[in-house]
């Protein structure tokens, strides 16, 4: 008789609450796996963006150095041009009043 009771327990479906709980667990496991895949994709994207950001930062730093260098060169050229402009009127004044040649 013990075998018959045991056989009935195996043949009978489990509790309805247990079956619903098992379905919820399976749904959560599936959802968890999908979310893990999405998280991995997002982590990969963030790593790529971080690498790009580091590269952009280096480029911007070098660009800043280049701009500073060019600014100094432009300032030097501006100073040199101002010096040349101030030197030209003195030369042109000398040319405006040349010495007269004496006729013999």
mmCIF file with all atom_site columns, C-alpha atoms in Angstrom:
data_model
loop_
_atom_site.group_PDB
_atom_site.id
_atom_site.type_symbol
_atom_site.label_atom_id
_atom_site.label_alt_id
_atom_site.label_comp_id
_atom_site.label_asym_id
_atom_site.label_entity_id
_atom_site.label_seq_id
_atom_site.pdbx_PDB_ins_code
_atom_site.Cartn_x
_atom_site.Cartn_y
_atom_site.Cartn_z
_atom_site.occupancy
_atom_site.B_iso_or_equiv
_atom_site.pdbx_formal_charge
_atom_site.auth_seq_id
_atom_site.auth_comp_id
_atom_site.auth_asym_id
_atom_site.auth_atom_id
_atom_site.pdbx_PDB_model_num
ATOM 1   C CA . UNK A 1 1   ? 0.000  0.000   0.000   1.00 0.00 ? 1   UNK A CA 1
ATOM 2   C CA . UNK A 1 2   ? 2.903  2.376   0.663   1.00 0.00 ? 2   UNK A CA 1
ATOM 3   C CA . UNK A 1 3   ? 3.981  1.968   -2.924  1.00 0.00 ? 3   UNK A CA 1
ATOM 4   C CA . UNK A 1 4   ? 0.516  2.862   -4.132  1.00 0.00 ? 4   UNK A CA 1
ATOM 5   C CA . UNK A 1 5   ? 0.480  6.088   -2.094  1.00 0.00 ? 5   UNK A CA 1
ATOM 6   C CA . UNK A 1 6   ? 3.902  6.971   -3.347  1.00 0.00 ? 6   UNK A CA 1
ATOM 7   C CA . UNK A 1 7   ? 2.836  6.264   -6.923  1.00 0.00 ? 7   UNK A CA 1
ATOM 8   C CA . UNK A 1 8   ? -0.168 8.524   -6.522  1.00 0.00 ? 8   UNK A CA 1
ATOM 9   C CA . UNK A 1 9   ? 2.029  11.321  -5.193  1.00 0.00 ? 9   UNK A CA 1
ATOM 10  C CA . UNK A 1 10  ? 4.270  11.137  -8.234  1.00 0.00 ? 10  UNK A CA 1
ATOM 11  C CA . UNK A 1 11  ? 1.396  10.824  -10.694 1.00 0.00 ? 11  UNK A CA 1
ATOM 12  C CA . UNK A 1 12  ? -0.622 13.690  -9.213  1.00 0.00 ? 12  UNK A CA 1
ATOM 13  C CA . UNK A 1 13  ? 0.262  17.208  -10.276 1.00 0.00 ? 13  UNK A CA 1
ATOM 14  C CA . UNK A 1 14  ? 2.013  19.370  -7.752  1.00 0.00 ? 14  UNK A CA 1
ATOM 15  C CA . UNK A 1 15  ? 0.301  22.165  -5.879  1.00 0.00 ? 15  UNK A CA 1
ATOM 16  C CA . UNK A 1 16  ? -1.175 24.898  -8.125  1.00 0.00 ? 16  UNK A CA 1
ATOM 17  C CA . UNK A 1 17  ? 0.737  27.556  -6.175  1.00 0.00 ? 17  UNK A CA 1
ATOM 18  C CA . UNK A 1 18  ? 3.988  25.711  -6.724  1.00 0.00 ? 18  UNK A CA 1
ATOM 19  C CA . UNK A 1 19  ? 3.391  25.514  -10.470 1.00 0.00 ? 19  UNK A CA 1
ATOM 20  C CA . UNK A 1 20  ? 2.662  29.268  -10.679 1.00 0.00 ? 20  UNK A CA 1
ATOM 21  C CA . UNK A 1 21  ? 5.751  29.980  -8.616  1.00 0.00 ? 21  UNK A CA 1
ATOM 22  C CA . UNK A 1 22  ? 7.856  27.814  -10.934 1.00 0.00 ? 22  UNK A CA 1
ATOM 23  C CA . UNK A 1 23  ? 6.516  29.714  -13.960 1.00 0.00 ? 23  UNK A CA 1
ATOM 24  C CA . UNK A 1 24  ? 7.394  33.017  -12.314 1.00 0.00 ? 24  UNK A CA 1
ATOM 25  C CA . UNK A 1 25  ? 10.905 31.771  -11.537 1.00 0.00 ? 25  UNK A CA 1
ATOM 26  C CA . UNK A 1 26  ? 11.393 30.680  -15.156 1.00 0.00 ? 26  UNK A CA 1
ATOM 27  C CA . UNK A 1 27  ? 10.090 34.028  -16.439 1.00 0.00 ? 27  UNK A CA 1
ATOM 28  C CA . UNK A 1 28  ? 12.432 35.876  -14.082 1.00 0.00 ? 28  UNK A CA 1
ATOM 29  C CA . UNK A 1 29  ? 15.388 33.736  -15.154 1.00 0.00 ? 29  UNK A CA 1
ATOM 30  C CA . UNK A 1 30  ? 14.654 34.496  -18.817 1.00 0.00 ? 30  UNK A CA 1
ATOM 31  C CA . UNK A 1 31  ? 14.252 38.196  -18.071 1.00 0.00 ? 31  UNK A CA 1
ATOM 32  C CA . UNK A 1 32  ? 17.461 38.180  -16.027 1.00 0.00 ? 32  UNK A CA 1
ATOM 33  C CA . UNK A 1 33  ? 19.401 36.566  -18.881 1.00 0.00 ? 33  UNK A CA 1
ATOM 34  C CA . UNK A 1 34  ? 18.072 39.169  -21.348 1.00 0.00 ? 34  UNK A CA 1
ATOM 35  C CA . UNK A 1 35  ? 18.949 42.011  -18.993 1.00 0.00 ? 35  UNK A CA 1
ATOM 36  C CA . UNK A 1 36  ? 22.455 40.602  -18.464 1.00 0.00 ? 36  UNK A CA 1
ATOM 37  C CA . UNK A 1 37  ? 22.958 40.592  -22.239 1.00 0.00 ? 37  UNK A CA 1
ATOM 38  C CA . UNK A 1 38  ? 21.798 44.215  -22.454 1.00 0.00 ? 38  UNK A CA 1
ATOM 39  C CA . UNK A 1 39  ? 24.051 45.220  -19.547 1.00 0.00 ? 39  UNK A CA 1
ATOM 40  C CA . UNK A 1 40  ? 27.060 43.612  -21.242 1.00 0.00 ? 40  UNK A CA 1
ATOM 41  C CA . UNK A 1 41  ? 26.279 45.481  -24.457 1.00 0.00 ? 41  UNK A CA 1
ATOM 42  C CA . UNK A 1 42  ? 25.958 48.754  -22.534 1.00 0.00 ? 42  UNK A CA 1
ATOM 43  C CA . UNK A 1 43  ? 29.229 48.119  -20.678 1.00 0.00 ? 43  UNK A CA 1
ATOM 44  C CA . UNK A 1 44  ? 30.964 47.516  -23.992 1.00 0.00 ? 44  UNK A CA 1
ATOM 45  C CA . UNK A 1 45  ? 29.519 50.747  -25.371 1.00 0.00 ? 45  UNK A CA 1
ATOM 46  C CA . UNK A 1 46  ? 30.620 52.686  -22.294 1.00 0.00 ? 46  UNK A CA 1
ATOM 47  C CA . UNK A 1 47  ? 34.162 51.288  -22.606 1.00 0.00 ? 47  UNK A CA 1
ATOM 48  C CA . UNK A 1 48  ? 34.271 52.352  -26.264 1.00 0.00 ? 48  UNK A CA 1
ATOM 49  C CA . UNK A 1 49  ? 32.989 55.823  -25.392 1.00 0.00 ? 49  UNK A CA 1
ATOM 50  C CA . UNK A 1 50  ? 35.519 56.117  -22.583 1.00 0.00 ? 50  UNK A CA 1
ATOM 51  C CA . UNK A 1 51  ? 38.334 55.235  -24.996 1.00 0.00 ? 51  UNK A CA 1
ATOM 52  C CA . UNK A 1 52  ? 37.059 57.824  -27.453 1.00 0.00 ? 52  UNK A CA 1
ATOM 53  C CA . UNK A 1 53  ? 36.819 60.417  -24.689 1.00 0.00 ? 53  UNK A CA 1
ATOM 54  C CA . UNK A 1 54  ? 40.427 59.790  -23.661 1.00 0.00 ? 54  UNK A CA 1
ATOM 55  C CA . UNK A 1 55  ? 41.541 60.164  -27.283 1.00 0.00 ? 55  UNK A CA 1
ATOM 56  C CA . UNK A 1 56  ? 39.523 63.374  -27.716 1.00 0.00 ? 56  UNK A CA 1
ATOM 57  C CA . UNK A 1 57  ? 41.016 64.780  -24.505 1.00 0.00 ? 57  UNK A CA 1
ATOM 58  C CA . UNK A 1 58  ? 44.548 64.139  -25.784 1.00 0.00 ? 58  UNK A CA 1
ATOM 59  C CA . UNK A 1 59  ? 43.727 65.741  -29.136 1.00 0.00 ? 59  UNK A CA 1
ATOM 60  C CA . UNK A 1 60  ? 42.199 68.788  -27.435 1.00 0.00 ? 60  UNK A CA 1
ATOM 61  C CA . UNK A 1 61  ? 45.247 69.194  -25.211 1.00 0.00 ? 61  UNK A CA 1
ATOM 62  C CA . UNK A 1 62  ? 47.550 69.085  -28.236 1.00 0.00 ? 62  UNK A CA 1
ATOM 63  C CA . UNK A 1 63  ? 45.260 71.504  -30.087 1.00 0.00 ? 63  UNK A CA 1
ATOM 64  C CA . UNK A 1 64  ? 45.461 73.913  -27.154 1.00 0.00 ? 64  UNK A CA 1
ATOM 65  C CA . UNK A 1 65  ? 49.256 73.735  -27.225 1.00 0.00 ? 65  UNK A CA 1
ATOM 66  C CA . UNK A 1 66  ? 49.249 74.364  -30.978 1.00 0.00 ? 66  UNK A CA 1
ATOM 67  C CA . UNK A 1 67  ? 46.908 77.338  -30.610 1.00 0.00 ? 67  UNK A CA 1
ATOM 68  C CA . UNK A 1 68  ? 49.100 78.855  -27.887 1.00 0.00 ? 68  UNK A CA 1
ATOM 69  C CA . UNK A 1 69  ? 52.181 78.421  -30.062 1.00 0.00 ? 69  UNK A CA 1
ATOM 70  C CA . UNK A 1 70  ? 50.476 79.977  -33.076 1.00 0.00 ? 70  UNK A CA 1
ATOM 71  C CA . UNK A 1 71  ? 49.165 82.842  -30.947 1.00 0.00 ? 71  UNK A CA 1
ATOM 72  C CA . UNK A 1 72  ? 52.700 83.640  -29.783 1.00 0.00 ? 72  UNK A CA 1
ATOM 73  C CA . UNK A 1 73  ? 53.970 83.491  -33.365 1.00 0.00 ? 73  UNK A CA 1
ATOM 74  C CA . UNK A 1 74  ? 51.199 85.837  -34.512 1.00 0.00 ? 74  UNK A CA 1
ATOM 75  C CA . UNK A 1 75  ? 52.042 88.254  -31.704 1.00 0.00 ? 75  UNK A CA 1
ATOM 76  C CA . UNK A 1 76  ? 55.711 88.191  -32.736 1.00 0.00 ? 76  UNK A CA 1
ATOM 77  C CA . UNK A 1 77  ? 54.785 88.796  -36.377 1.00 0.00 ? 77  UNK A CA 1
ATOM 78  C CA . UNK A 1 78  ? 52.494 91.659  -35.376 1.00 0.00 ? 78  UNK A CA 1
ATOM 79  C CA . UNK A 1 79  ? 55.291 93.239  -33.341 1.00 0.00 ? 79  UNK A CA 1
ATOM 80  C CA . UNK A 1 80  ? 57.773 92.792  -36.193 1.00 0.00 ? 80  UNK A CA 1
ATOM 81  C CA . UNK A 1 81  ? 55.342 94.338  -38.686 1.00 0.00 ? 81  UNK A CA 1
ATOM 82  C CA . UNK A 1 82  ? 54.723 97.297  -36.375 1.00 0.00 ? 82  UNK A CA 1
ATOM 83  C CA . UNK A 1 83  ? 58.479 97.788  -36.069 1.00 0.00 ? 83  UNK A CA 1
ATOM 84  C CA . UNK A 1 84  ? 58.853 97.675  -39.859 1.00 0.00 ? 84  UNK A CA 1
ATOM 85  C CA . UNK A 1 85  ? 56.040 100.185 -40.325 1.00 0.00 ? 85  UNK A CA 1
ATOM 86  C CA . UNK A 1 86  ? 57.588 102.595 -37.864 1.00 0.00 ? 86  UNK A CA 1
ATOM 87  C CA . UNK A 1 87  ? 60.982 102.234 -39.567 1.00 0.00 ? 87  UNK A CA 1
ATOM 88  C CA . UNK A 1 88  ? 59.628 102.913 -43.092 1.00 0.00 ? 88  UNK A CA 1
ATOM 89  C CA . UNK A 1 89  ? 58.597 106.575 -42.591 1.00 0.00 ? 89  UNK A CA 1
ATOM 90  C CA . UNK A 1 90  ? 62.130 107.491 -41.550 1.00 0.00 ? 90  UNK A CA 1
ATOM 91  C CA . UNK A 1 91  ? 63.523 105.971 -44.741 1.00 0.00 ? 91  UNK A CA 1
ATOM 92  C CA . UNK A 1 92  ? 60.830 107.526 -46.921 1.00 0.00 ? 92  UNK A CA 1
ATOM 93  C CA . UNK A 1 93  ? 61.468 110.949 -45.370 1.00 0.00 ? 93  UNK A CA 1
ATOM 94  C CA . UNK A 1 94  ? 65.103 110.707 -46.409 1.00 0.00 ? 94  UNK A CA 1
ATOM 95  C CA . UNK A 1 95  ? 64.084 109.805 -49.943 1.00 0.00 ? 95  UNK A CA 1
ATOM 96  C CA . UNK A 1 96  ? 61.593 112.668 -50.127 1.00 0.00 ? 96  UNK A CA 1
ATOM 97  C CA . UNK A 1 97  ? 64.359 115.270 -49.692 1.00 0.00 ? 97  UNK A CA 1
ATOM 98  C CA . UNK A 1 98  ? 67.305 114.014 -51.711 1.00 0.00 ? 98  UNK A CA 1
ATOM 99  C CA . UNK A 1 99  ? 70.436 116.081 -51.847 1.00 0.00 ? 99  UNK A CA 1
ATOM 100 C CA . UNK A 1 100 ? 70.573 118.336 -54.860 1.00 0.00 ? 100 UNK A CA 1
ATOM 101 C CA . UNK A 1 101 ? 73.408 117.750 -57.207 1.00 0.00 ? 101 UNK A CA 1
ATOM 102 C CA . UNK A 1 102 ? 75.533 120.748 -58.003 1.00 0.00 ? 102 UNK A CA 1
ATOM 103 C CA . UNK A 1 103 ? 75.962 121.522 -61.574 1.00 0.00 ? 103 UNK A CA 1
ATOM 104 C CA . UNK A 1 104 ? 79.480 122.315 -62.588 1.00 0.00 ? 104 UNK A CA 1
#
